[in-house]
PDB file of C-alpha atoms in Angstrom:
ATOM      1  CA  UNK A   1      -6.260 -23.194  23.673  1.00 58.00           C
ATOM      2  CA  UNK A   2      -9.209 -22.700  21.119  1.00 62.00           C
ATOM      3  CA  UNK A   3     -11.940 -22.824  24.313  1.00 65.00           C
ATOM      4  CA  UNK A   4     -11.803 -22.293  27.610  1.00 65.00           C
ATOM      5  CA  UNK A   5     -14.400 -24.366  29.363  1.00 63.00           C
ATOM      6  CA  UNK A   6     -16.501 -21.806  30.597  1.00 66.00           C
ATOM      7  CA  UNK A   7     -18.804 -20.267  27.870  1.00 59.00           C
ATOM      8  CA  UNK A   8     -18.289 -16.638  26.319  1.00 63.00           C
ATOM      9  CA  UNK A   9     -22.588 -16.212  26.708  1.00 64.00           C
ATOM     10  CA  UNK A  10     -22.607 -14.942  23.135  1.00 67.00           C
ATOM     11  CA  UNK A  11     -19.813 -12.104  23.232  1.00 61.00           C
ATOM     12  CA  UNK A  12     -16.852 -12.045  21.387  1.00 63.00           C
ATOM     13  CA  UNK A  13     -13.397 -10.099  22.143  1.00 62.00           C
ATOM     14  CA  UNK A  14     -12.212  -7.958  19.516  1.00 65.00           C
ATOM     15  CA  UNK A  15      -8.539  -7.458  17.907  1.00 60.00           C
ATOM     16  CA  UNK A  16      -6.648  -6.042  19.838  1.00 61.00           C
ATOM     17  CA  UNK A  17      -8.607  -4.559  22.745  1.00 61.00           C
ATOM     18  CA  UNK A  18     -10.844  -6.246  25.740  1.00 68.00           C
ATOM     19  CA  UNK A  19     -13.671  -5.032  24.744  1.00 73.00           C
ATOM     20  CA  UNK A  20     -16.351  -7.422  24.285  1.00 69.00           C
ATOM     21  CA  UNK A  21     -19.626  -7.346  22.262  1.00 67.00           C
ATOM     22  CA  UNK A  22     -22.437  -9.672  20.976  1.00 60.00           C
ATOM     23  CA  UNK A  23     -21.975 -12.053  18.247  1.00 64.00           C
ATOM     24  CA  UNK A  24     -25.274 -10.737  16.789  1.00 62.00           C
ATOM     25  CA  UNK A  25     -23.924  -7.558  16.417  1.00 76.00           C
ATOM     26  CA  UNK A  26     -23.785  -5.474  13.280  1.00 79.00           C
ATOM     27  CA  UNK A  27     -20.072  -5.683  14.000  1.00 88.00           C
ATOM     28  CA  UNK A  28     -19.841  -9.250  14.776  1.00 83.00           C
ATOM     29  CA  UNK A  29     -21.873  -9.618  11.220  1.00 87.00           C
ATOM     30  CA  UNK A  30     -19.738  -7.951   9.321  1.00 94.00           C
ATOM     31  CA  UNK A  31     -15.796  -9.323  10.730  1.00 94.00           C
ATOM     32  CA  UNK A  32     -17.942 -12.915  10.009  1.00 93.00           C
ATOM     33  CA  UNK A  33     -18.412 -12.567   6.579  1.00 96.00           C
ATOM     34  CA  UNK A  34     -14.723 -10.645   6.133  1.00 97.00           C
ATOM     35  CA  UNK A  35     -13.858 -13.981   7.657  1.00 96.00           C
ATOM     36  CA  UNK A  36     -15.841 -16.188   5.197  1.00 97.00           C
ATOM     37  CA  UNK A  37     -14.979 -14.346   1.771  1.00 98.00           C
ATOM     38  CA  UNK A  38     -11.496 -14.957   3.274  1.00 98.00           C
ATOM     39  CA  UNK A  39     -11.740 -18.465   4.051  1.00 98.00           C
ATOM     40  CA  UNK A  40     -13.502 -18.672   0.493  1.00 98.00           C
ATOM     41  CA  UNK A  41     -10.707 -16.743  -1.200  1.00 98.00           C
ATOM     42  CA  UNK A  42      -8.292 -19.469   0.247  1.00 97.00           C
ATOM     43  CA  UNK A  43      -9.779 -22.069  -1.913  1.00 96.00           C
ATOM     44  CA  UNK A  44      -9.893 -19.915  -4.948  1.00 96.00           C
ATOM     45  CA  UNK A  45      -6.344 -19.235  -4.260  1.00 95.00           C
ATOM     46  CA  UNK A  46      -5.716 -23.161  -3.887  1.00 94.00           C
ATOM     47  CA  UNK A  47      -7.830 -23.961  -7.270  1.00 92.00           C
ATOM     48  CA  UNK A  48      -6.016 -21.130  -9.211  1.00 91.00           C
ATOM     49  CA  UNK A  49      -2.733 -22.457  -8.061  1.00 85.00           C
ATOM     50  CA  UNK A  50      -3.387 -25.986  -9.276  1.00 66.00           C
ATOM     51  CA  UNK A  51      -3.718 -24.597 -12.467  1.00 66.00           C
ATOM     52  CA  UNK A  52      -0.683 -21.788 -12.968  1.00 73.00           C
ATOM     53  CA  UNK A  53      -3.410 -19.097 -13.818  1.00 77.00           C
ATOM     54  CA  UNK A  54      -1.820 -16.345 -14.724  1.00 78.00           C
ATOM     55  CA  UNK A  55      -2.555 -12.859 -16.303  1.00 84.00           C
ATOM     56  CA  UNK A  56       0.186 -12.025 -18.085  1.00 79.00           C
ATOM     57  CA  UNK A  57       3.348 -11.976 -15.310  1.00 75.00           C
ATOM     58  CA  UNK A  58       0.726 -11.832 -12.642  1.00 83.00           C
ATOM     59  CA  UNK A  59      -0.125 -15.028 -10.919  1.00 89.00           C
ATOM     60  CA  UNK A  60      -3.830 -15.141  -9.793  1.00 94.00           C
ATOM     61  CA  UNK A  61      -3.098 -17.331  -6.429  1.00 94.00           C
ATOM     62  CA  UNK A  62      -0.464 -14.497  -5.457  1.00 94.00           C
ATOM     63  CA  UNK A  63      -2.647 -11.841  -6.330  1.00 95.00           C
ATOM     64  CA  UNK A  64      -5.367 -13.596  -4.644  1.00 97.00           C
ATOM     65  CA  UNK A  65      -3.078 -14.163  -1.373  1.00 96.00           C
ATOM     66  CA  UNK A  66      -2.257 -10.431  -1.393  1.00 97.00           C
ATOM     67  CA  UNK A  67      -6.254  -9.498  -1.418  1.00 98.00           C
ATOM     68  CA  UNK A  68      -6.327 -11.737   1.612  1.00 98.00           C
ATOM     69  CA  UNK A  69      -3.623  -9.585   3.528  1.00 98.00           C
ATOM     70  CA  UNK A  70      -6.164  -6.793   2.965  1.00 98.00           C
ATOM     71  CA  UNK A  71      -8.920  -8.208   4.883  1.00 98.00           C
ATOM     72  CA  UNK A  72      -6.913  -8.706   7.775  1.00 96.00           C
ATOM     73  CA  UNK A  73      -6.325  -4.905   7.490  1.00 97.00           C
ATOM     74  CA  UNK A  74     -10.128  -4.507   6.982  1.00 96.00           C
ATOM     75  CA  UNK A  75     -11.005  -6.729  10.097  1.00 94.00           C
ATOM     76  CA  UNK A  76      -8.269  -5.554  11.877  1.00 93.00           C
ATOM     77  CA  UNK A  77      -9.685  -1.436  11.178  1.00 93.00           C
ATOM     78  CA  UNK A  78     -13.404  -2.874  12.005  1.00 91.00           C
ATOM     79  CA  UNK A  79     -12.183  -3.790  15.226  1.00 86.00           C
ATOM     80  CA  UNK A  80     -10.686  -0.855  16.372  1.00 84.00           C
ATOM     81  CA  UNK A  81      -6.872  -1.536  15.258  1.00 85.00           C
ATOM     82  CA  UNK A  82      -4.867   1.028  13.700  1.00 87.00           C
ATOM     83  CA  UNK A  83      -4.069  -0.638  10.131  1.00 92.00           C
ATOM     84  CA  UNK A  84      -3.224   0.881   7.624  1.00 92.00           C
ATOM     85  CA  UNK A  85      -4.756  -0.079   3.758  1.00 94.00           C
ATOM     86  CA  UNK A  86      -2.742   1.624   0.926  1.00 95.00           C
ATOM     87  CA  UNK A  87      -4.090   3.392  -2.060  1.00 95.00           C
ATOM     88  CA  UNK A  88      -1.773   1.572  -4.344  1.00 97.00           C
ATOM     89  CA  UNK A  89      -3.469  -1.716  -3.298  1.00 97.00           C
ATOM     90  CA  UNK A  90      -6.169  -0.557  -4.825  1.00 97.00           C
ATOM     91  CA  UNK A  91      -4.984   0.395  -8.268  1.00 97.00           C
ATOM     92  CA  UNK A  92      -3.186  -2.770  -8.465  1.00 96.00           C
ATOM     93  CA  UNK A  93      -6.446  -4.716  -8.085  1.00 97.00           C
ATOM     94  CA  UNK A  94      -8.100  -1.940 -10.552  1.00 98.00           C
ATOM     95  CA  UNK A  95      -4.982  -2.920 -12.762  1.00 96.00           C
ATOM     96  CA  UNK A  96      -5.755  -6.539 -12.636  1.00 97.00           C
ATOM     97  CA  UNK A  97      -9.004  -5.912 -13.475  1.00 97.00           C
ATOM     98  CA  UNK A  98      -8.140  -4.256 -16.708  1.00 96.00           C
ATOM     99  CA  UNK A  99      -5.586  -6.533 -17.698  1.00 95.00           C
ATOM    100  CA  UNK A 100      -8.281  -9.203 -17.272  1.00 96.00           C
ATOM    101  CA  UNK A 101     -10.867  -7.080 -19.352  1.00 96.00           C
ATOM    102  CA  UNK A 102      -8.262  -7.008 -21.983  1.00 95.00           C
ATOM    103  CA  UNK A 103      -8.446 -10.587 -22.578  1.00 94.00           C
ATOM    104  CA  UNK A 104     -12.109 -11.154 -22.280  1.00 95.00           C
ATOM    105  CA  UNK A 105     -14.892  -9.975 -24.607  1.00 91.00           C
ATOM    106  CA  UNK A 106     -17.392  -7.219 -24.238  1.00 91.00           C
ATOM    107  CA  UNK A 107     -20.115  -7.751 -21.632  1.00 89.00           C
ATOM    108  CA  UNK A 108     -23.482  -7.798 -23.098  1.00 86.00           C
ATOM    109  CA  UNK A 109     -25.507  -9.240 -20.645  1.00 87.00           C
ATOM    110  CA  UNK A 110     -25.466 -11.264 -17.213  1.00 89.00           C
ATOM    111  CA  UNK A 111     -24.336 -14.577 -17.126  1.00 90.00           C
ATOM    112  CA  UNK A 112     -25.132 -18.139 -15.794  1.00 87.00           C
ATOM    113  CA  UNK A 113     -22.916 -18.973 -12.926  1.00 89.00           C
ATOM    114  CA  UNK A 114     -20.661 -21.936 -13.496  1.00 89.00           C
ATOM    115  CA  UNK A 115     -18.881 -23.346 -16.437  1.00 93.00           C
ATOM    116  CA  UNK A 116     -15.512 -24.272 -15.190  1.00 94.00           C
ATOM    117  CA  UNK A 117     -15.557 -25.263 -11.458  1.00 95.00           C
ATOM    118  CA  UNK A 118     -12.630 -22.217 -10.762  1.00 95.00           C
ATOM    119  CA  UNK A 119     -15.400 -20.097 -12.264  1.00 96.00           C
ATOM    120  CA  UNK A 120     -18.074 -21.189 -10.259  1.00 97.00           C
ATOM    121  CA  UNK A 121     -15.729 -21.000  -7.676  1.00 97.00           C
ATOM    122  CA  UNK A 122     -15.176 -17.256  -8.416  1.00 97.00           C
ATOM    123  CA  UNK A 123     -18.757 -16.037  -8.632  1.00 97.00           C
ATOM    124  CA  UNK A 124     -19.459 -17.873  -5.639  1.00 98.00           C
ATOM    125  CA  UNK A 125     -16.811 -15.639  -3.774  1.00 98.00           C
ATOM    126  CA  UNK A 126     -18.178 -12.718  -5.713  1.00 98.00           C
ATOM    127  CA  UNK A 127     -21.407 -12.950  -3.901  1.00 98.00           C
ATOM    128  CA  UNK A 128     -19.583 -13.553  -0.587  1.00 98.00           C
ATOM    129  CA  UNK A 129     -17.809 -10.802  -1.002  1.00 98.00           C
ATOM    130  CA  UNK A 130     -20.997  -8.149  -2.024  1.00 98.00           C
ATOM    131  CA  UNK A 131     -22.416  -9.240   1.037  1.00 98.00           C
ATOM    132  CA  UNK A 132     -19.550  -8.729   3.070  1.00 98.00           C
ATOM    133  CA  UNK A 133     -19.155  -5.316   1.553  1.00 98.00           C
ATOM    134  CA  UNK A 134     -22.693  -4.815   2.107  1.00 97.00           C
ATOM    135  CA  UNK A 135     -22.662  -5.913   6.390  1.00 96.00           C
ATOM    136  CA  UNK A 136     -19.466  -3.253   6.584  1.00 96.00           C
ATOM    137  CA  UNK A 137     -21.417  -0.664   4.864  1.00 95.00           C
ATOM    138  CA  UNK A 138     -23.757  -0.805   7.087  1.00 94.00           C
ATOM    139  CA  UNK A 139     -21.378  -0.513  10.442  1.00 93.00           C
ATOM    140  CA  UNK A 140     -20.151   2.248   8.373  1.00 91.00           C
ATOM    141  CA  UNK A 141     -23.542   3.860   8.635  1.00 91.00           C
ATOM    142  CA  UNK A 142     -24.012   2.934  12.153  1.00 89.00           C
ATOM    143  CA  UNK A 143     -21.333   5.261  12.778  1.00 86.00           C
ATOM    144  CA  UNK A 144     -19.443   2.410  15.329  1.00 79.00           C
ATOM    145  CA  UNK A 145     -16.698   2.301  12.963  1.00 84.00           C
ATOM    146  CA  UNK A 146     -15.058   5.048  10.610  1.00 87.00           C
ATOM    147  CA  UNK A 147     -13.502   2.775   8.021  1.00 92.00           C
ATOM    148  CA  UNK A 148     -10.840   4.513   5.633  1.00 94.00           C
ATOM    149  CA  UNK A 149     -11.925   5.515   2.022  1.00 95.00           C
ATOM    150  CA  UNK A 150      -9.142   3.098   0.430  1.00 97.00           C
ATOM    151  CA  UNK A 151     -10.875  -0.189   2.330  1.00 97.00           C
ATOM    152  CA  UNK A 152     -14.517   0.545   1.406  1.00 96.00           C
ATOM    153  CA  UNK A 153     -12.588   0.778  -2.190  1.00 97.00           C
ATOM    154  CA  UNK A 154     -11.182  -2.411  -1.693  1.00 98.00           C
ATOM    155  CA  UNK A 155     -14.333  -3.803  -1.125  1.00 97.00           C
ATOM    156  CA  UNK A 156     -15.922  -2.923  -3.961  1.00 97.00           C
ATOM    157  CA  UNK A 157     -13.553  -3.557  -6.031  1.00 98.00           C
ATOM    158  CA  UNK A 158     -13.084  -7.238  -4.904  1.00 98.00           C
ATOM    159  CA  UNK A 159     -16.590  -8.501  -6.513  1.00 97.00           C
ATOM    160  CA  UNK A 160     -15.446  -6.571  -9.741  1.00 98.00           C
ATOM    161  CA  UNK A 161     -12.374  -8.531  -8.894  1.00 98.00           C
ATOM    162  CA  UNK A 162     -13.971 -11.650  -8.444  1.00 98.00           C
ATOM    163  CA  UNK A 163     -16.406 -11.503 -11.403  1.00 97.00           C
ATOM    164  CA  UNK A 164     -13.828 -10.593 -13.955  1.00 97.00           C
ATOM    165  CA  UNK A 165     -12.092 -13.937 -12.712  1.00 97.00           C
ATOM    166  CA  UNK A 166     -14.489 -16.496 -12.893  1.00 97.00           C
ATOM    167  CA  UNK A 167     -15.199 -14.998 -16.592  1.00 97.00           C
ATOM    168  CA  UNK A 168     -11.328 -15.654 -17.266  1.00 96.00           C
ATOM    169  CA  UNK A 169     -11.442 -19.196 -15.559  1.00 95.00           C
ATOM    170  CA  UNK A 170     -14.506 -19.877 -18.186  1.00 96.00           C
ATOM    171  CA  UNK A 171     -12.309 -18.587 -21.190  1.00 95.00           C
ATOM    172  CA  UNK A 172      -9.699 -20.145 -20.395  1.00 93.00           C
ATOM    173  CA  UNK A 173     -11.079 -23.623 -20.144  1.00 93.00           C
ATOM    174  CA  UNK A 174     -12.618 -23.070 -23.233  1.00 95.00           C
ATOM    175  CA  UNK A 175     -16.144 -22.732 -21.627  1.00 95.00           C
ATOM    176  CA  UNK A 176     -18.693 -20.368 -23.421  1.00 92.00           C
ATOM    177  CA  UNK A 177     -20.697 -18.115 -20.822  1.00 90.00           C
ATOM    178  CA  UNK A 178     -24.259 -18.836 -20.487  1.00 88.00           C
ATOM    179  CA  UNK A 179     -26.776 -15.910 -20.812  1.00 87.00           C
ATOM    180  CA  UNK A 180     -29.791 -16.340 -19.134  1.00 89.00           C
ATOM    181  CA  UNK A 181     -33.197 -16.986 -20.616  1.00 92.00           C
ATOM    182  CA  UNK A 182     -35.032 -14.941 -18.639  1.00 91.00           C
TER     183      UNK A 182
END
């Protein structure tokens, strides 16, 4: 059943445990936005499917699904659970990210959001994902949670990630990036 009729007066249940806390919670903050870069990552995942984007054997929707599977982890950890976020996981994403700069030309300055709609897609996930990295950081420093080094990692890595996409996406749909005008 997805309510149960009587009210939760603002406290959530974590993963895994009965322990309840507030949903305005540092906590409660940060497993949201895990939750919403995850959600958003589902519709990258969808858009970069419909179009068989690839880097070289790699397939961006698979890759994509697999950074999913690692925010589960991450929520999972944030909540108490004893989950477990390889090391390897993160030098495949730092892989992908190479591969990626490979194809792309030098960065020389910022760019304009947008171009293809995968792209603005991507850097609209990017920034989801900086603040979600950001709300965790900060639980981190609360000391309520001691998060592993290899999902902070993660984390930071995913905007790289996510930027280094949506610069791809424009590239290959033939879109120039915009510099700003400042």
């Amino acid at each position: 059943m997805l309510y149960t009729r009587k009210g939760d007066d603002g406290q959530t249940g974590l993963y895994g445990c009965d322990q309840r806390i507030s949903k305005s919670s540092a906590i409660a903050e940060a497993l949201g936005c895990l939750d919403e870069i995850n959600s958003l990552l589902g519709w990258c995942k969808v858009k970069a499917g419909d179009k068989s984007f690839k880097v070289g054997a790699v397939g961006i929707a698979s890759a994509i699904n697999d950074v999913q599977q690692d925010l589960f982890v991450i929520q999972a950890q944030l909540a108490g659970a004893s989950k477990v976020l390889s090391a390897e996981r993160i030098k495949i994403v730092e892989n992908l990210i190479g591969e990626i700069e490979k194809i792309l030309p030098p960065i020389k300055t910022f760019f304009v959001a947008g171009g293809t709609e995968l792209a603005a897609i991507f850097d609209h996930a990017r920034t989801v994902a900086r603040r979600a990295e950001r709300r965790v950081i900060a639980v981190a420093e609360e000391g309520v949670v001691k998060l592993p080094d290899e999902s902070l990692a993660l984390l930071n890595r995913l905007s790289s990630l996510l930027y280094a996409l949506a610069r791809l996406a424009n590239h290959d749909g033939g879109v120039s990036e915009e510099a700003p005008r400042y």
